[in-house]
XYZ file of C-alpha atoms in Angstrom:
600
model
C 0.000 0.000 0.000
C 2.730 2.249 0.775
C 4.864 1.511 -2.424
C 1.109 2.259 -4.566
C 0.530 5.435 -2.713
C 4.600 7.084 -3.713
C 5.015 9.233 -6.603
C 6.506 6.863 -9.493
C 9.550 8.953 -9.883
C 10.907 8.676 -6.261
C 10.675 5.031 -6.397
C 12.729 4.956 -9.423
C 15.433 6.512 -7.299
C 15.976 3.795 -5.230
C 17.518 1.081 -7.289
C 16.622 -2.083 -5.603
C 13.031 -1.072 -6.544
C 13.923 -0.272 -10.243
C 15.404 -3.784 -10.122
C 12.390 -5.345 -9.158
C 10.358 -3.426 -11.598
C 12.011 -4.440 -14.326
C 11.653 -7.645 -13.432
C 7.912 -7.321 -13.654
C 7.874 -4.898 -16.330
C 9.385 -7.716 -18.849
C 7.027 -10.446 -18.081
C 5.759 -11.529 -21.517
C 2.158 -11.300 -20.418
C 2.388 -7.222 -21.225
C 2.166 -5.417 -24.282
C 4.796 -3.157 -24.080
C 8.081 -3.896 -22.067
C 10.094 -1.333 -21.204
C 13.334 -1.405 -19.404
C 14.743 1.083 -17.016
C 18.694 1.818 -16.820
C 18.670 4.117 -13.710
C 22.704 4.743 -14.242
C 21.630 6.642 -17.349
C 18.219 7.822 -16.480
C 17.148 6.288 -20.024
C 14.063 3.956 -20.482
C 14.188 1.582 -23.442
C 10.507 0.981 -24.705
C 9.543 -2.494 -26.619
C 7.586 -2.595 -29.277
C 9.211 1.220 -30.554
C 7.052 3.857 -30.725
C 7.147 5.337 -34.564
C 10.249 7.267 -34.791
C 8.426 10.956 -35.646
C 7.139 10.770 -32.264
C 8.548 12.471 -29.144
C 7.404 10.744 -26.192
C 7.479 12.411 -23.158
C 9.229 10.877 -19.295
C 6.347 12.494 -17.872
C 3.928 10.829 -19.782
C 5.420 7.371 -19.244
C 5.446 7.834 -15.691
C 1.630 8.913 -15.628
C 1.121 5.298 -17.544
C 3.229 3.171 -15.347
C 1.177 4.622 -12.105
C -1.978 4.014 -13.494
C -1.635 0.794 -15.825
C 1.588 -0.990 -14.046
C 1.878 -0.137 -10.333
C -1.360 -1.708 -9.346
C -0.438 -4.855 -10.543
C 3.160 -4.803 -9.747
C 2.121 -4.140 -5.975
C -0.288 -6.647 -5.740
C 2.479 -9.584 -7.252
C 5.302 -11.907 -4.896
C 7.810 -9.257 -6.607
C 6.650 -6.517 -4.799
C 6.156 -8.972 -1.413
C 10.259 -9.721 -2.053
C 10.883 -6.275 -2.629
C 9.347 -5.308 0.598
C 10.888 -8.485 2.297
C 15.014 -6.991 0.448
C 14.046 -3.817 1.959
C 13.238 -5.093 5.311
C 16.750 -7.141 4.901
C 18.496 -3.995 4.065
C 17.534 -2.274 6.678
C 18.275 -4.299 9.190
C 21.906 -4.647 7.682
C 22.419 -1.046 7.558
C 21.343 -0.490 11.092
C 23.471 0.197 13.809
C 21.820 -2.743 15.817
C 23.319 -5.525 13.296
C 26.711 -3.977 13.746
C 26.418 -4.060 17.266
C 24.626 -7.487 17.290
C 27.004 -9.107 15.055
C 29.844 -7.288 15.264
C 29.625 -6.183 11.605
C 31.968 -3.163 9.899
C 30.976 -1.497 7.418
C 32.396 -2.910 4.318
C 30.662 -6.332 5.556
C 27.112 -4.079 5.349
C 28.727 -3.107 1.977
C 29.301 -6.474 0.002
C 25.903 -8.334 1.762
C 23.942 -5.648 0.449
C 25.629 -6.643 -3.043
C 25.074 -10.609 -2.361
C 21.339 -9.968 -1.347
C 19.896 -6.673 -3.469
C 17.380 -6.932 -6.255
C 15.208 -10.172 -7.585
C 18.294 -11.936 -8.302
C 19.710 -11.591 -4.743
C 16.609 -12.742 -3.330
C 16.314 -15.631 -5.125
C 19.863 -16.394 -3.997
C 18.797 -16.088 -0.547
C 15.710 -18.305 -0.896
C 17.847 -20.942 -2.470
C 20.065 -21.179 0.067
C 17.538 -21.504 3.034
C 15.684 -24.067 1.195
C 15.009 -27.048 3.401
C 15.420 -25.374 6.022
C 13.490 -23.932 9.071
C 14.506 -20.319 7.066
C 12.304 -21.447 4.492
C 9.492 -21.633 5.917
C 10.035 -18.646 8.043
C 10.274 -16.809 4.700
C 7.234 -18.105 3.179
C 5.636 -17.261 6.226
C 6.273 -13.931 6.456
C 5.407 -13.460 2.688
C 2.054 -14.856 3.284
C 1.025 -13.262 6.351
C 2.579 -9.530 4.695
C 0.120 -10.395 1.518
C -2.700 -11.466 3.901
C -2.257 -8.311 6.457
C -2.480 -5.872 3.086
C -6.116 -7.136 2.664
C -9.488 -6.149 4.316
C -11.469 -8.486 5.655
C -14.296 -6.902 4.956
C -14.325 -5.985 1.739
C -16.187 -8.677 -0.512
C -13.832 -8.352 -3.298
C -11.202 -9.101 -1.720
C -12.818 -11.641 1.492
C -11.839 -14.680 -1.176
C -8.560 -14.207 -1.074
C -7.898 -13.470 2.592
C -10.102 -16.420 3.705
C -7.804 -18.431 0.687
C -4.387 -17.214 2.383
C -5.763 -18.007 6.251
C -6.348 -21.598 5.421
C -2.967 -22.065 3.522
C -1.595 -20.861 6.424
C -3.252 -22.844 9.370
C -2.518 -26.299 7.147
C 0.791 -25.355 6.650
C 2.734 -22.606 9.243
C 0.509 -22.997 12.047
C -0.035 -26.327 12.380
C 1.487 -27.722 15.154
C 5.083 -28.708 15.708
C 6.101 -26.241 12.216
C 8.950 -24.079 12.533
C 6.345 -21.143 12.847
C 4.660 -22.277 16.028
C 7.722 -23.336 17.384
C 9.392 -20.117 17.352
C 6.130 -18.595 18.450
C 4.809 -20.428 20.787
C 5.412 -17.204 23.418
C 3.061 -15.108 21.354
C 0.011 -17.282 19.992
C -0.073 -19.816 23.415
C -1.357 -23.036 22.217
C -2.426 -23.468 18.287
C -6.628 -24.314 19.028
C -6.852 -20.966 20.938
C -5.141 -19.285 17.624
C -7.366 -20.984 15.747
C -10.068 -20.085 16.956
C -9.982 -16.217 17.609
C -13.022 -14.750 16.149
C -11.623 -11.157 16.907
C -10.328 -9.658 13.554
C -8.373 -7.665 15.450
C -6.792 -9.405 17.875
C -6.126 -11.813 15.034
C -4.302 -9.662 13.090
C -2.434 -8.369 16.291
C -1.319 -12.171 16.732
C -0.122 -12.831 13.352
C 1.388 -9.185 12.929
C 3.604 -10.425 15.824
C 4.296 -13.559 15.096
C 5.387 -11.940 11.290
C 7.808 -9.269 13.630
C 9.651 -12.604 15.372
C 9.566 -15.204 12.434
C 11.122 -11.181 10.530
C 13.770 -11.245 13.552
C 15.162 -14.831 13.179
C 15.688 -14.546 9.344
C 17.457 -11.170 10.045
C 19.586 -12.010 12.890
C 20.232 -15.900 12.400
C 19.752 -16.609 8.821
C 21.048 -13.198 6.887
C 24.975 -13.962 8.807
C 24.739 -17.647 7.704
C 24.252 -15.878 4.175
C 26.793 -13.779 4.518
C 29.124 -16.551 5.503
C 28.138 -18.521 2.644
C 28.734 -15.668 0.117
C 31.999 -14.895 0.805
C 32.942 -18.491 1.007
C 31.034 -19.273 -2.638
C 33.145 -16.026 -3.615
C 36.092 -16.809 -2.961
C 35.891 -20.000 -5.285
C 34.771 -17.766 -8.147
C 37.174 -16.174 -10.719
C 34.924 -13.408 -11.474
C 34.048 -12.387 -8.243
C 37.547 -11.776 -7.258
C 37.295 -7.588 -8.152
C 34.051 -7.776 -5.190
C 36.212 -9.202 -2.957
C 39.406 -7.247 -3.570
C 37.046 -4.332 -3.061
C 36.008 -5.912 0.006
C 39.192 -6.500 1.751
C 40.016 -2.654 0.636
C 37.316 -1.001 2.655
C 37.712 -3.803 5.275
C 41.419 -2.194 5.690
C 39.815 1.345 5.767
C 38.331 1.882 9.221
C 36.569 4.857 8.342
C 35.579 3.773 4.761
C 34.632 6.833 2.465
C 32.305 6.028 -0.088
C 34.527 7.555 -3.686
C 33.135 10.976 -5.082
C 30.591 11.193 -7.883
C 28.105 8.022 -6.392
C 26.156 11.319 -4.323
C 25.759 12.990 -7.712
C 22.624 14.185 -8.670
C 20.642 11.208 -10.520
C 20.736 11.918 -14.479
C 18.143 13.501 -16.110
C 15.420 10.788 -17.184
C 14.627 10.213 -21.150
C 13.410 7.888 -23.396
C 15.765 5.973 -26.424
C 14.286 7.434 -29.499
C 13.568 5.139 -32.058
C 15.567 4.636 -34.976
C 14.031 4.178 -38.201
C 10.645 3.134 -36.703
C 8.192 4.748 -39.553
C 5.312 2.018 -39.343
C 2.455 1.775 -36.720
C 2.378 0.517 -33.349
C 1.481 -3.003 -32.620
C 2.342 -4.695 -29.830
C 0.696 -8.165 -30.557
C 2.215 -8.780 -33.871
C 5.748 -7.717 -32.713
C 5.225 -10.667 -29.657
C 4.557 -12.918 -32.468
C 8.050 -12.342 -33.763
C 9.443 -13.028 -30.529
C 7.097 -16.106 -29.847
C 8.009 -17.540 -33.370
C 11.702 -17.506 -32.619
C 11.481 -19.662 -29.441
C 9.249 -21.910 -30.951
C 10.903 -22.521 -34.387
C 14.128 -23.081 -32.021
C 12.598 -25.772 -30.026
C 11.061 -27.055 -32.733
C 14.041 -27.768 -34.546
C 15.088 -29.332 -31.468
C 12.906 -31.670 -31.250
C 12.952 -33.035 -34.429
C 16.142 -33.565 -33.540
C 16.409 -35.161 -30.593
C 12.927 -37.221 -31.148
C 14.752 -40.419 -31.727
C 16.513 -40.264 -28.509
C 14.516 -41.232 -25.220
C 13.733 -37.953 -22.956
C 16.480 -37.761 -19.269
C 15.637 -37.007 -16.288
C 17.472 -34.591 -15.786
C 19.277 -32.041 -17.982
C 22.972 -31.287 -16.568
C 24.199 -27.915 -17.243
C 26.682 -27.356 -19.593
C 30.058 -26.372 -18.442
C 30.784 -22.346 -18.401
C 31.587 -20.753 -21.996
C 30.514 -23.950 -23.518
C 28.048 -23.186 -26.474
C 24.921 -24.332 -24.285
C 25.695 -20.610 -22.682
C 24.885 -19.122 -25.798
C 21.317 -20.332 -26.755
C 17.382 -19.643 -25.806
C 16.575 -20.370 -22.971
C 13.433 -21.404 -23.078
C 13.454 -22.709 -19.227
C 10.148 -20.529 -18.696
C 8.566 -21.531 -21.552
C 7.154 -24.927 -19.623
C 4.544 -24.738 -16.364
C 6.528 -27.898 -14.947
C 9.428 -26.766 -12.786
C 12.924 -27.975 -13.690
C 13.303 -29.894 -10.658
C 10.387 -31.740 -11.379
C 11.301 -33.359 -14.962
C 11.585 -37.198 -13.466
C 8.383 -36.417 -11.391
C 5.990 -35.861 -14.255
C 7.948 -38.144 -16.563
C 7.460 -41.322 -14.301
C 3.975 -40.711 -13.316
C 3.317 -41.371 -16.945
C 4.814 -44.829 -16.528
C 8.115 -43.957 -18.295
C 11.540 -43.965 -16.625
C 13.244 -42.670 -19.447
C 10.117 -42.230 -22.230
C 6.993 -40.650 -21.486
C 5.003 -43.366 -22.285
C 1.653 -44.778 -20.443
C 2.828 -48.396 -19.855
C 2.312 -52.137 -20.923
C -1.525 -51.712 -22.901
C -2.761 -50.132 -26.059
C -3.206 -46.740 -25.607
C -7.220 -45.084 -26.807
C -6.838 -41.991 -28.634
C -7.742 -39.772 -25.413
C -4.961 -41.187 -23.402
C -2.759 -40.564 -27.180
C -3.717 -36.943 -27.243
C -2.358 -36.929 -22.974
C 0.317 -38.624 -23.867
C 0.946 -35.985 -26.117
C 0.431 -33.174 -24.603
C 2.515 -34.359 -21.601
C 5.520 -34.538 -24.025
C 4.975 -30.823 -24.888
C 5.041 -29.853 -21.417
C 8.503 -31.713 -20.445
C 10.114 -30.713 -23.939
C 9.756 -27.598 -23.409
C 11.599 -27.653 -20.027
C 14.070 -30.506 -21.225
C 15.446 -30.179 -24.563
C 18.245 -27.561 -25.270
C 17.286 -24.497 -27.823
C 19.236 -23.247 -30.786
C 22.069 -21.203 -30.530
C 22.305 -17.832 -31.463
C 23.976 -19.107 -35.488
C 20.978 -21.088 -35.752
C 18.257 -18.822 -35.144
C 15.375 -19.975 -37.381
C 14.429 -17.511 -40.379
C 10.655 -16.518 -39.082
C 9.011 -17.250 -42.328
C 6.092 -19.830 -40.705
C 3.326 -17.453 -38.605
C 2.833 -18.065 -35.144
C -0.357 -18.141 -33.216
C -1.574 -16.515 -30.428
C -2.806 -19.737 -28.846
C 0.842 -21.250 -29.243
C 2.429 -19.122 -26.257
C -0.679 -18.132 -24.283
C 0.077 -20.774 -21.700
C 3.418 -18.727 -21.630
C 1.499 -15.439 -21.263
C -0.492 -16.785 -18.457
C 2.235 -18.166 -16.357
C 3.821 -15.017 -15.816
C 0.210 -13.352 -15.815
C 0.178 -15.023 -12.160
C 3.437 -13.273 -11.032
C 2.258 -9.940 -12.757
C -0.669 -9.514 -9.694
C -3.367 -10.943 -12.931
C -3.557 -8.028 -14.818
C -5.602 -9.980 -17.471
C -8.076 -11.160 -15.183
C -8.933 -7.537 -13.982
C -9.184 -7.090 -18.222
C -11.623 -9.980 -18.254
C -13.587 -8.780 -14.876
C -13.816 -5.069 -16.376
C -15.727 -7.061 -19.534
C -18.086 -8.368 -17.113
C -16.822 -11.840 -18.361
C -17.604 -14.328 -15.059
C -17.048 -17.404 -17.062
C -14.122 -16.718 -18.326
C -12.571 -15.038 -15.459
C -13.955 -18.443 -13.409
C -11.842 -20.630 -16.464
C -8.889 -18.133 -16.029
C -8.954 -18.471 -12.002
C -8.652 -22.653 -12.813
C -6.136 -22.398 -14.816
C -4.006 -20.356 -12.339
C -4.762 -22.938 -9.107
C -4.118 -25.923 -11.723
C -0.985 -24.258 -12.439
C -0.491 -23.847 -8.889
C -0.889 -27.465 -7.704
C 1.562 -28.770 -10.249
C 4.716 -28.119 -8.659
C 3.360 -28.920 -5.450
C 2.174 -32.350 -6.172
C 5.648 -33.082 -8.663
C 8.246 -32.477 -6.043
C 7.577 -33.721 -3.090
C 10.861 -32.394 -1.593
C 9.042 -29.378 -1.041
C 8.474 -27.507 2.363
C 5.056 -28.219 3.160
C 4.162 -30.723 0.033
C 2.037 -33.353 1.423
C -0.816 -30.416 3.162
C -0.352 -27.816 0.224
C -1.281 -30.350 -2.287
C -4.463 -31.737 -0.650
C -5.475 -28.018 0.412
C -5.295 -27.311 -3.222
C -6.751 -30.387 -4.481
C -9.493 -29.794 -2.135
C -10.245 -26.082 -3.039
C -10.065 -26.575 -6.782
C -12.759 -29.777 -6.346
C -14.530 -27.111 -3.880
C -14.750 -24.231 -6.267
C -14.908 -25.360 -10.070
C -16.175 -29.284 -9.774
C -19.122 -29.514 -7.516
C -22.248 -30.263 -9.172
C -23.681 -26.275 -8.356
C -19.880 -25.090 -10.246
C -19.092 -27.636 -12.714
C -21.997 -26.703 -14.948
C -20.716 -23.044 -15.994
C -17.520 -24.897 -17.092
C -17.714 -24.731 -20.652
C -15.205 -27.764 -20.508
C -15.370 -31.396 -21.526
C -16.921 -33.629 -19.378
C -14.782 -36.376 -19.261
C -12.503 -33.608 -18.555
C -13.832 -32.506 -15.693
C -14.827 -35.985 -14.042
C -10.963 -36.759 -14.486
C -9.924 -33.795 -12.607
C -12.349 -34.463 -9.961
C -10.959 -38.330 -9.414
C -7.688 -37.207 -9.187
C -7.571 -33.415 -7.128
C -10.037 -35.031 -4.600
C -7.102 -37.309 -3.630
C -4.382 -34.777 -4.409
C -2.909 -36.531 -6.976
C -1.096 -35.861 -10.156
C -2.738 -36.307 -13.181
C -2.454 -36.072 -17.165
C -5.778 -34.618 -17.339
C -4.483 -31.522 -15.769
C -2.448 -30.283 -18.952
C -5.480 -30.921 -20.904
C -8.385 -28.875 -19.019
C -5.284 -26.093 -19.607
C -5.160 -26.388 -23.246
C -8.887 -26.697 -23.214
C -8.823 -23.350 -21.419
C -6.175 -21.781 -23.287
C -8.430 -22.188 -26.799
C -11.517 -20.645 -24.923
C -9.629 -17.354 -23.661
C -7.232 -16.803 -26.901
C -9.350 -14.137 -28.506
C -9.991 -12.486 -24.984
C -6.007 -12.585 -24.727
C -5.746 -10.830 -27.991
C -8.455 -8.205 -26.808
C -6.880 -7.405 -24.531
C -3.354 -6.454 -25.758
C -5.542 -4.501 -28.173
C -6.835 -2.755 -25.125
C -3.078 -2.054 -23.492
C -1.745 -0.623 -26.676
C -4.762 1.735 -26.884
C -4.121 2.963 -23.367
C -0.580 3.060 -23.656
C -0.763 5.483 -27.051
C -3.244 7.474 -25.335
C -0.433 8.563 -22.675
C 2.523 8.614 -24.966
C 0.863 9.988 -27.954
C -2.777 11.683 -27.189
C -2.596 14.046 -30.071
C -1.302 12.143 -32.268
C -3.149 9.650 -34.892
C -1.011 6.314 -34.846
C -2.829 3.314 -36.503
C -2.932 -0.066 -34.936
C -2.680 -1.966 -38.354
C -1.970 -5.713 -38.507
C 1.436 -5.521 -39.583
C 3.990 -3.845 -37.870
C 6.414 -1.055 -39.417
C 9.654 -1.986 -37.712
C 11.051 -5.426 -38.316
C 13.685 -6.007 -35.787
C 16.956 -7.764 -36.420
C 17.570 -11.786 -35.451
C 20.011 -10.479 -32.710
C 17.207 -8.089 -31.253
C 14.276 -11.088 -31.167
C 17.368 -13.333 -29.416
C 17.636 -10.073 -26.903
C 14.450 -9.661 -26.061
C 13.391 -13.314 -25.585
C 16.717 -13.682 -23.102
C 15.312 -10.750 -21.514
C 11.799 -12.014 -21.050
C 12.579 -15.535 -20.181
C 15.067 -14.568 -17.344
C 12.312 -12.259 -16.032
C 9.432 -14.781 -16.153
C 12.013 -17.747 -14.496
C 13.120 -15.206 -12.186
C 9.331 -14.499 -11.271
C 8.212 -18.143 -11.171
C 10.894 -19.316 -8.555
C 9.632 -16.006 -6.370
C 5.975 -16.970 -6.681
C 6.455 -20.246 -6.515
C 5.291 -21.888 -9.867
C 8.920 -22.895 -10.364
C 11.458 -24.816 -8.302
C 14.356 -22.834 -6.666
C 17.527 -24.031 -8.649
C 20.518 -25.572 -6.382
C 23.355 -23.098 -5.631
C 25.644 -23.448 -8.165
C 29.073 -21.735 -9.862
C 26.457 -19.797 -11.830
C 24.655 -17.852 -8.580
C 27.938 -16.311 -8.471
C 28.834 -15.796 -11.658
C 25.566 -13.601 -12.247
C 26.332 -11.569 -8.515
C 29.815 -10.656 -10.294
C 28.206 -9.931 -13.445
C 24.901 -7.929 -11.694
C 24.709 -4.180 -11.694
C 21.800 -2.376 -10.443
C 22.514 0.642 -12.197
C 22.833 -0.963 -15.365
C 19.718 -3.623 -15.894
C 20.068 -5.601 -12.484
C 18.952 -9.272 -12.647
C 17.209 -9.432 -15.904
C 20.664 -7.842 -17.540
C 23.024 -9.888 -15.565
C 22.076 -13.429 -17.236
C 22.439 -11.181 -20.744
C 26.186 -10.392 -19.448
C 26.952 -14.430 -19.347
C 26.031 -15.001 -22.528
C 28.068 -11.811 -24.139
């Protein structure tokens, strides 16, 4: 509420934010993408505006307050971002350095291990299977559930949603939560039952402050202990730590002139050569036909060979570095590859086992393999970038659209709920929790697995399969009945991939409609007296090194965003994590830019 209620142009002061922004700004579920250098003061807009425009800073502002910041503060980016803030001001404060006998150059380089979406996934990987874990995600919940009223019917759903999630998983008994807490709540039935909203609030506002504490004072040193000790290993890293051990040998450390000048004057990159019409859509399609003629090609050529269970990553500089990464173009986590391959029957095929297979289980079967391939199979590099010439469809990357639509706070459900369009906002909200039980149900390594999945199961069954729901499904019924079988048990199953697709063909035009609707609003800010068309082709064709760009750039930002909100497994620590902290500058494209840096 806070971050929604600043003027956009002081938060774009503070880089960590700016960091985080782009981040969300760059999820492919947008029409236009900009990017934000702050160390310049220059925003880079995708799709170009025609270059005989002038667009104004101001006006781009006014558009990313109204049309952006809503939904940015209402996504798990802006929950981290509050949670790196919280982190960085405990660092900074005299109270660490008294508490853990810190100087100031150790403040220095954590604040460089843990700043911006990058750092925080960093963080989260490192804590994971631990008791920090879960003292994370429940802090993350409870801020998100706190933010709400109660009272308000719009928004009673969601609060009532994030209460149960959090008495089956962080305050059940004997969880990390309780344990720490047990000072503040008493015993668990008392805090369960509470019918004061208040005092309920009071409760988990405290319990929030001490779970806040322990992550600060126990878990941020382990961190810090970890970094420097990952560092140390890493070639690239060496100028950070040489740095380090500098102001380390300065007592009174003085930060070097010209870092308190006065921040540059903010503009936008004109376009060069742009003299066609804006069109966001068809410019996507040029992206979204790149990836796909890449894996395409990749499959043909690897469909002889039988699909692993796990893909190893290529050594540094090798020429997997250089290649799509189309990582984020799958809804089944990385981690989970084995997972969803055996429960079709397969150890090393996806294959339903030992009996003739009907055409239904075929067309699973099927659409199973496009989910893993997707994840699995290794992209094209950068000299084989296909030539574009076959069209691409909408419908062929929607699924792609709405997995980062959950991590952009749904800004095409509130297009669908503006429409007055129940059904398909009820279709949308199923294929979000469907999305949403995947990853628990795969990997079963994860904190809380066995409850989330069943308190999922149970609330999709609850909401969309009843007899009084299932009817304004416009789905088919075998379709449905499957999905009820399975999600009343909590189980995995095949049928879940096809109620998506299903879904996907039913909100494609809607999809469409509404990228229509952000490039109107966008060219109303940036260009209100001007006439620019919104014809079907678009003026600007962008080079094969540009499409490669701006796919990196999108994928990093929607992987980045899934292993936040949870869609996607955290990835192990690895030489890499450190690799992109030497590489990461906030000033100059943060986390999103960092991955780019690798691959240069």
């Amino acid at each position: 509420a806070s971050i929604a209620s600043m003027d956009m142009g002081l938060l774009l002061r503070d880089d960590v934010f700016v960091d985080f922004f782009n981040t969300f700004l760059n999820l492919p579920v947008f029409g236009q993408t900009p990017i934000y250098i702050s160390g310049m003061g220059r925003w880079y807009l995708w799709p170009e505006l025609p270059s005989h425009l002038d667009p104004s800073p101001a006006a781009l502002l006014a558009w990313l307050e109204k049309h952006r910041l809503p939904h940015f503060c209402k996504s798990s980016l802006c929950l981290h971002l509050v949670l790196c803030q919280k982190l960085l001001g405990f660092i900074r404060s005299g109270e660490a350095a008294e508490l853990l006998n810190w100087q100031s150059a150790d403040q220095w380089l954590l604040e460089r291990c843990i700043s911006g979406s990058h750092g925080m996934q960093h963080f989260r990987a490192f804590v994971q299977g631990t008791a920090g874990e879960e003292l994370i995600d429940f802090w993350l919940i409870t801020e998100r559930l706190l933010d709400l009223d109660e009272s308000d019917g719009s928004q009673r759903d969601l609060f009532l949603s994030l209460l149960h999630r959090l008495r089956a998983t962080h305050l059940r008994e004997g969880s990390s939560v309780i344990t720490l807490c047990t000072t503040i709540v008493g015993s668990l039935p008392k805090a369960k039952h509470i019918q004061s909203i208040s005092t309920r609030r009071e409760i988990l506002s405290k319990m929030q402050e001490q779970a806040l504490f322990m992550i600060q004072s126990y878990w941020l040193p382990k961190f810090f202990m970890h970094c420097k000790m990952g560092m140390e290993e890493e070639e690239s890293c060496q100028p950070l730590l040489q740095e380090y051990q500098e102001r380390l040998s300065q007592a009174s450390w003085q930060e070097p002139p010209g870092l308190s000048e006065p921040f540059p004057t903010m503009h936008i990159k004109r376009s060069q050569g742009v003299s066609g019409p804006y069109c966001s859509p068809k410019a996507k399609a040029e992206i979204w036909a790149l990836v796909k003629e890449g894996r395409d090609t990749q499959e043909v050529k690897m469909a002889t060979f039988p699909v692993k269970p796990e893909r190893q990553p290529g050594p540094v500089g090798s020429t997997e570095e250089l290649c799509l990464d189309k990582d984020a173009l799958g809804s089944i986590p990385q981690q989970s590859e084995h997972s969803a391959s055996t429960a079709f029957g397969g150890k090393q095929g996806v294959t339903f086992p030992g009996r003739p297979q009907s055409s239904a289980e075929q067309d699973l079967e099927n659409l199973c393999k496009e989910k893993i391939f997707s994840d699995l199979l290794p992209s094209a590099s950068l000299a084989q970038l296909p030539s574009l010439k076959k069209p691409v469809e909408t419908l062929d990357f929607l699924p792609w659209a709405l997995s980062a639509e959950a991590c952009a706070g749904r800004p095409f459900r509130g297009f669908l709920q503006c429409q007055n369009r129940s059904v398909e906002t009820h279709l949308l909200d199923l294929w979000h929790d469907l999305e949403e039980f995947l990853p628990v149900v795969l990997d079963s390594s994860r904190e809380n697995s066995f409850f989330l999945r069943h308190l999922i199961g149970e609330k999709i069954c609850k909401t969309y399969l009843e007899e009084d729901s299932i009817e304004k499904l416009p789905l088919e019924t075998r379709t449905l009945v499957s999905l009820w079988n399975h999600l009343t048990c909590g189980e995995f199953s095949p049928w879940i991939f096809r109620a998506q697709k299903e879904i996907c063909k039913l909100l494609c035009c809607l999809y469409e409609e509404f990228l229509a609707d952000d490039d109107r609003t966008f060219l109303q800010f940036m260009a209100p007296e001007s006439d620019v068309p919104m014809p079907k082709v678009p003026g600007h064709v962008a080079g094969r090194w540009e499409h490669f760009h701006l796919s990196q750039r999108m994928n990093q930002s929607l992987k980045l965003s899934q292993a936040l909100h949870g869609t996607r497994s955290l990835e192990g620590i690895s030489s890499k994590h450190w690799q992109l902290l030497a590489a990461r500058d906030l000033q100059k494209g943060g986390s999103i830019q960092a991955e780019m840096k690798l691959l240069l």
